[in-house]
Coordinates of N, CA, C and O in Angstrom, one line a residue:
I11 N 0.9 -1.2 0.0 CA 0.0 0.0 0.0 C 0.9 1.2 0.0 O 1.8 1.3 0.8
L12 N 0.6 2.2 -0.9 CA 1.3 3.4 -1.0 C 0.4 4.5 -0.4 O -0.8 4.5 -0.6
D13 N 0.9 5.4 0.4 CA 0.1 6.5 1.1 C 0.6 7.8 0.6 O 1.8 8.1 0.4
C14 N -0.4 8.7 0.3 CA -0.1 10.1 -0.1 C -0.5 10.9 1.1 O -1.6 11.0 1.5
E15 N 0.5 11.5 1.7 CA 0.3 12.2 3.0 C 0.3 13.7 2.8 O 1.2 14.2 2.1
A16 N -0.6 14.4 3.4 CA -0.6 15.8 3.4 C -0.6 16.2 4.9 O -1.5 16.9 5.5
E17 N 0.5 15.9 5.5 CA 0.7 16.1 7.0 C 0.7 17.6 7.3 O 1.2 18.4 6.6
G18 N 0.1 17.9 8.4 CA 0.0 19.3 8.9 C -0.9 20.2 8.1 O -0.9 21.4 8.2
A19 N -1.7 19.6 7.2 CA -2.7 20.4 6.4 C -3.6 21.1 7.3 O -4.3 20.5 8.2
S20 N -3.7 22.4 7.1 CA -4.7 23.2 7.9 C -5.0 24.5 7.1 O -4.3 24.8 6.1
D21 N -6.0 25.2 7.6 CA -6.4 26.4 7.0 C -6.0 27.6 7.9 O -6.2 27.5 9.1
P22 N -5.3 28.6 7.3 CA -4.8 29.7 8.2 C -5.9 30.4 9.0 O -5.6 30.8 10.2
D23 N -7.1 30.5 8.5 CA -8.2 31.1 9.3 C -9.1 30.2 10.0 O -10.2 30.5 10.4
G24 N -8.8 28.9 10.0 CA -9.5 27.9 10.8 C -10.7 27.2 10.1 O -11.4 26.5 10.7
D25 N -10.9 27.5 8.8 CA -12.0 26.8 8.1 C -11.7 25.3 8.0 O -10.6 24.9 8.0
D26 N -12.8 24.6 7.9 CA -12.6 23.1 7.6 C -12.0 22.9 6.3 O -12.2 23.8 5.4
I27 N -11.2 21.8 6.1 CA -10.6 21.6 4.9 C -11.0 20.2 4.3 O -11.4 19.3 5.1
A28 N -10.8 20.1 3.0 CA -11.0 18.8 2.4 C -9.8 18.6 1.5 O -9.2 19.5 0.9
I29 N -9.3 17.3 1.5 CA -8.1 17.0 0.7 C -8.5 16.0 -0.4 O -9.2 15.0 -0.2
S30 N -8.2 16.4 -1.6 CA -8.4 15.5 -2.8 C -7.1 15.0 -3.3 O -6.1 15.6 -3.2
Y31 N -7.1 13.7 -3.8 CA -5.9 13.0 -4.2 C -6.0 12.6 -5.7 O -7.1 12.3 -6.2
A32 N -4.9 12.6 -6.3 CA -4.7 12.0 -7.6 C -3.4 11.2 -7.7 O -2.4 11.6 -7.1
W33 N -3.5 10.0 -8.3 CA -2.3 9.2 -8.5 C -1.9 9.0 -9.9 O -2.7 9.0 -10.8
F34 N -0.6 8.9 -10.1 CA 0.0 8.8 -11.5 C 1.0 7.7 -11.6 O 1.8 7.5 -10.6
V35 N 1.1 7.0 -12.7 CA 2.2 6.1 -13.0 C 2.8 6.5 -14.2 O 2.2 6.7 -15.3
G36 N 4.1 6.8 -14.1 CA 4.9 7.2 -15.3 C 4.3 8.5 -15.9 O 4.4 8.8 -17.1
G37 N 3.7 9.3 -15.0 CA 3.2 10.6 -15.5 C 1.7 10.6 -15.9 O 1.1 11.6 -16.1
A38 N 1.2 9.4 -16.1 CA -0.2 9.2 -16.6 C -1.1 9.0 -15.3 O -0.9 8.2 -14.5
Q39 N -2.2 9.8 -15.3 CA -3.1 9.7 -14.2 C -3.8 8.4 -14.2 O -4.2 7.9 -15.2
I40 N -4.0 7.7 -13.0 CA -4.7 6.5 -12.9 C -6.2 6.8 -12.7 O -6.6 7.4 -11.7
P41 N -7.0 6.4 -13.7 CA -8.4 6.7 -13.5 C -9.0 6.0 -12.3 O -8.7 4.9 -11.9
G42 N -9.8 6.8 -11.5 CA -10.5 6.3 -10.3 C -9.6 6.2 -9.1 O -10.1 5.9 -8.0
A43 N -8.3 6.5 -9.2 CA -7.4 6.4 -8.0 C -7.4 7.8 -7.4 O -6.7 8.7 -7.8
N44 N -8.3 8.0 -6.4 CA -8.5 9.3 -5.8 C -8.6 9.3 -4.3 O -9.0 10.2 -3.7
G45 N -8.0 8.2 -3.7 CA -8.0 8.1 -2.3 C -6.6 8.4 -1.8 O -5.6 8.6 -2.5
A46 N -6.4 8.5 -0.4 CA -5.2 8.7 0.2 C -4.2 7.6 0.1 O -3.0 7.7 0.2
S47 N -4.7 6.4 -0.2 CA -3.8 5.2 -0.4 C -4.1 4.5 -1.7 O -5.1 4.6 -2.3
L48 N -3.0 3.8 -2.2 CA -3.1 3.1 -3.5 C -2.4 1.7 -3.3 O -1.3 1.7 -2.7
S49 N -3.1 0.7 -3.8 CA -2.5 -0.6 -3.7 C -1.4 -0.7 -4.8 O -1.6 -0.4 -5.9
A50 N -0.2 -1.2 -4.4 CA 0.9 -1.3 -5.3 C 0.8 -2.6 -6.1 O 1.6 -2.8 -7.0
A51 N -0.2 -3.5 -5.8 CA -0.2 -4.8 -6.4 C -0.4 -4.7 -7.9 O 0.1 -5.6 -8.6
S52 N -1.1 -3.8 -8.4 CA -1.4 -3.7 -9.9 C -0.4 -2.8 -10.6 O -0.6 -2.5 -11.8
I53 N 0.6 -2.2 -9.9 CA 1.5 -1.3 -10.5 C 2.7 -2.1 -11.0 O 3.3 -2.9 -10.3
P54 N 3.1 -2.0 -12.3 CA 4.2 -2.7 -12.8 C 5.5 -2.4 -12.0 O 5.8 -1.3 -11.6
R55 N 6.3 -3.4 -11.8 CA 7.6 -3.3 -11.1 C 8.5 -2.3 -11.8 O 8.4 -2.1 -13.0
D56 N 9.2 -1.5 -11.0 CA 10.1 -0.5 -11.5 C 9.4 0.8 -12.0 O 10.1 1.6 -12.7
S57 N 8.1 0.9 -11.8 CA 7.4 2.1 -12.2 C 7.6 3.2 -11.2 O 7.9 3.0 -10.0
V58 N 7.5 4.5 -11.8 CA 7.6 5.6 -10.9 C 6.1 6.1 -10.6 O 5.4 6.3 -11.6
V59 N 5.8 6.1 -9.4 CA 4.4 6.4 -9.0 C 4.5 7.7 -8.2 O 5.4 8.0 -7.4
S60 N 3.5 8.6 -8.5 CA 3.5 9.9 -7.8 C 2.0 10.1 -7.4 O 1.1 9.6 -8.0
C61 N 1.9 11.0 -6.4 CA 0.6 11.4 -6.0 C 0.5 12.9 -5.8 O 1.6 13.5 -5.7
Q62 N -0.7 13.4 -5.9 CA -0.8 14.9 -5.7 C -2.0 15.0 -4.7 O -3.0 14.4 -4.8
A63 N -1.8 15.8 -3.7 CA -2.8 16.2 -2.7 C -3.1 17.7 -2.9 O -2.2 18.5 -2.9
T64 N -4.4 18.0 -3.0 CA -4.8 19.4 -3.1 C -5.7 19.6 -1.9 O -6.7 18.9 -1.6
I65 N -5.5 20.7 -1.2 CA -6.2 21.0 0.0 C -7.1 22.3 -0.3 O -6.6 23.3 -0.8
C66 N -8.4 22.1 0.0 CA -9.3 23.2 -0.2 C -10.1 23.5 1.1 O -10.4 22.6 1.8
D67 N -10.4 24.8 1.3 CA -11.2 25.1 2.5 C -12.7 25.3 2.1 O -13.1 25.1 0.9
D68 N -13.5 25.5 3.1 CA -15.0 25.7 2.9 C -15.3 26.8 1.9 O -16.4 26.8 1.3
A69 N -14.4 27.8 1.8 CA -14.7 28.9 0.9 C -14.3 28.6 -0.5 O -14.4 29.4 -1.4
G70 N -13.7 27.4 -0.8 CA -13.3 27.0 -2.1 C -11.9 27.4 -2.5 O -11.5 27.3 -3.7
L71 N -11.2 28.0 -1.5 CA -9.8 28.3 -1.8 C -8.9 27.1 -1.7 O -9.0 26.4 -0.7
C72 N -8.1 26.9 -2.7 CA -7.3 25.6 -2.7 C -5.8 26.0 -2.8 O -5.4 27.0 -3.4
T73 N -5.0 25.0 -2.3 CA -3.5 25.2 -2.5 C -3.1 24.7 -3.8 O -3.8 24.0 -4.5
E74 N -1.9 25.0 -4.2 CA -1.2 24.3 -5.3 C -1.1 22.8 -4.9 O -0.9 22.5 -3.7
P75 N -1.2 21.9 -5.9 CA -1.1 20.5 -5.5 C 0.3 20.2 -4.8 O 1.3 20.7 -5.3
I76 N 0.3 19.4 -3.8 CA 1.5 18.9 -3.1 C 1.8 17.6 -3.7 O 0.9 16.7 -3.8
A77 N 3.0 17.4 -4.2 CA 3.3 16.1 -5.0 C 4.4 15.3 -4.3 O 5.3 15.9 -3.6
S78 N 4.4 14.0 -4.4 CA 5.5 13.2 -4.0 C 5.6 12.0 -5.0 O 4.7 11.7 -5.7
K79 N 6.8 11.5 -5.0 CA 7.1 10.4 -6.0 C 7.8 9.2 -5.2 O 8.5 9.4 -4.3
T80 N 7.6 8.0 -5.8 CA 8.3 6.8 -5.3 C 8.4 5.8 -6.4 O 7.7 5.9 -7.4
S81 N 9.3 4.9 -6.3 CA 9.5 3.8 -7.3 C 8.9 2.6 -6.7 O 9.1 2.3 -5.5
V82 N 8.3 1.8 -7.5 CA 7.7 0.5 -7.0 C 8.5 -0.6 -7.6 O 8.8 -0.6 -8.8

């Protein structure tokens, strides 16, 4: 299992936040992979996997996506 972490995510003025996720293999987005975790079982060996976490508050203001990469 791969985890996309947005540790310490918060809103400066205290609004509730929502975090959305996107996963990519070799730069191509994986359809339907929009959770904080991804099973590595279906990812080809030696692939580069990345995730993006976007944080939005109740007012609809969002951060730039936070990205991380790993090799499987």
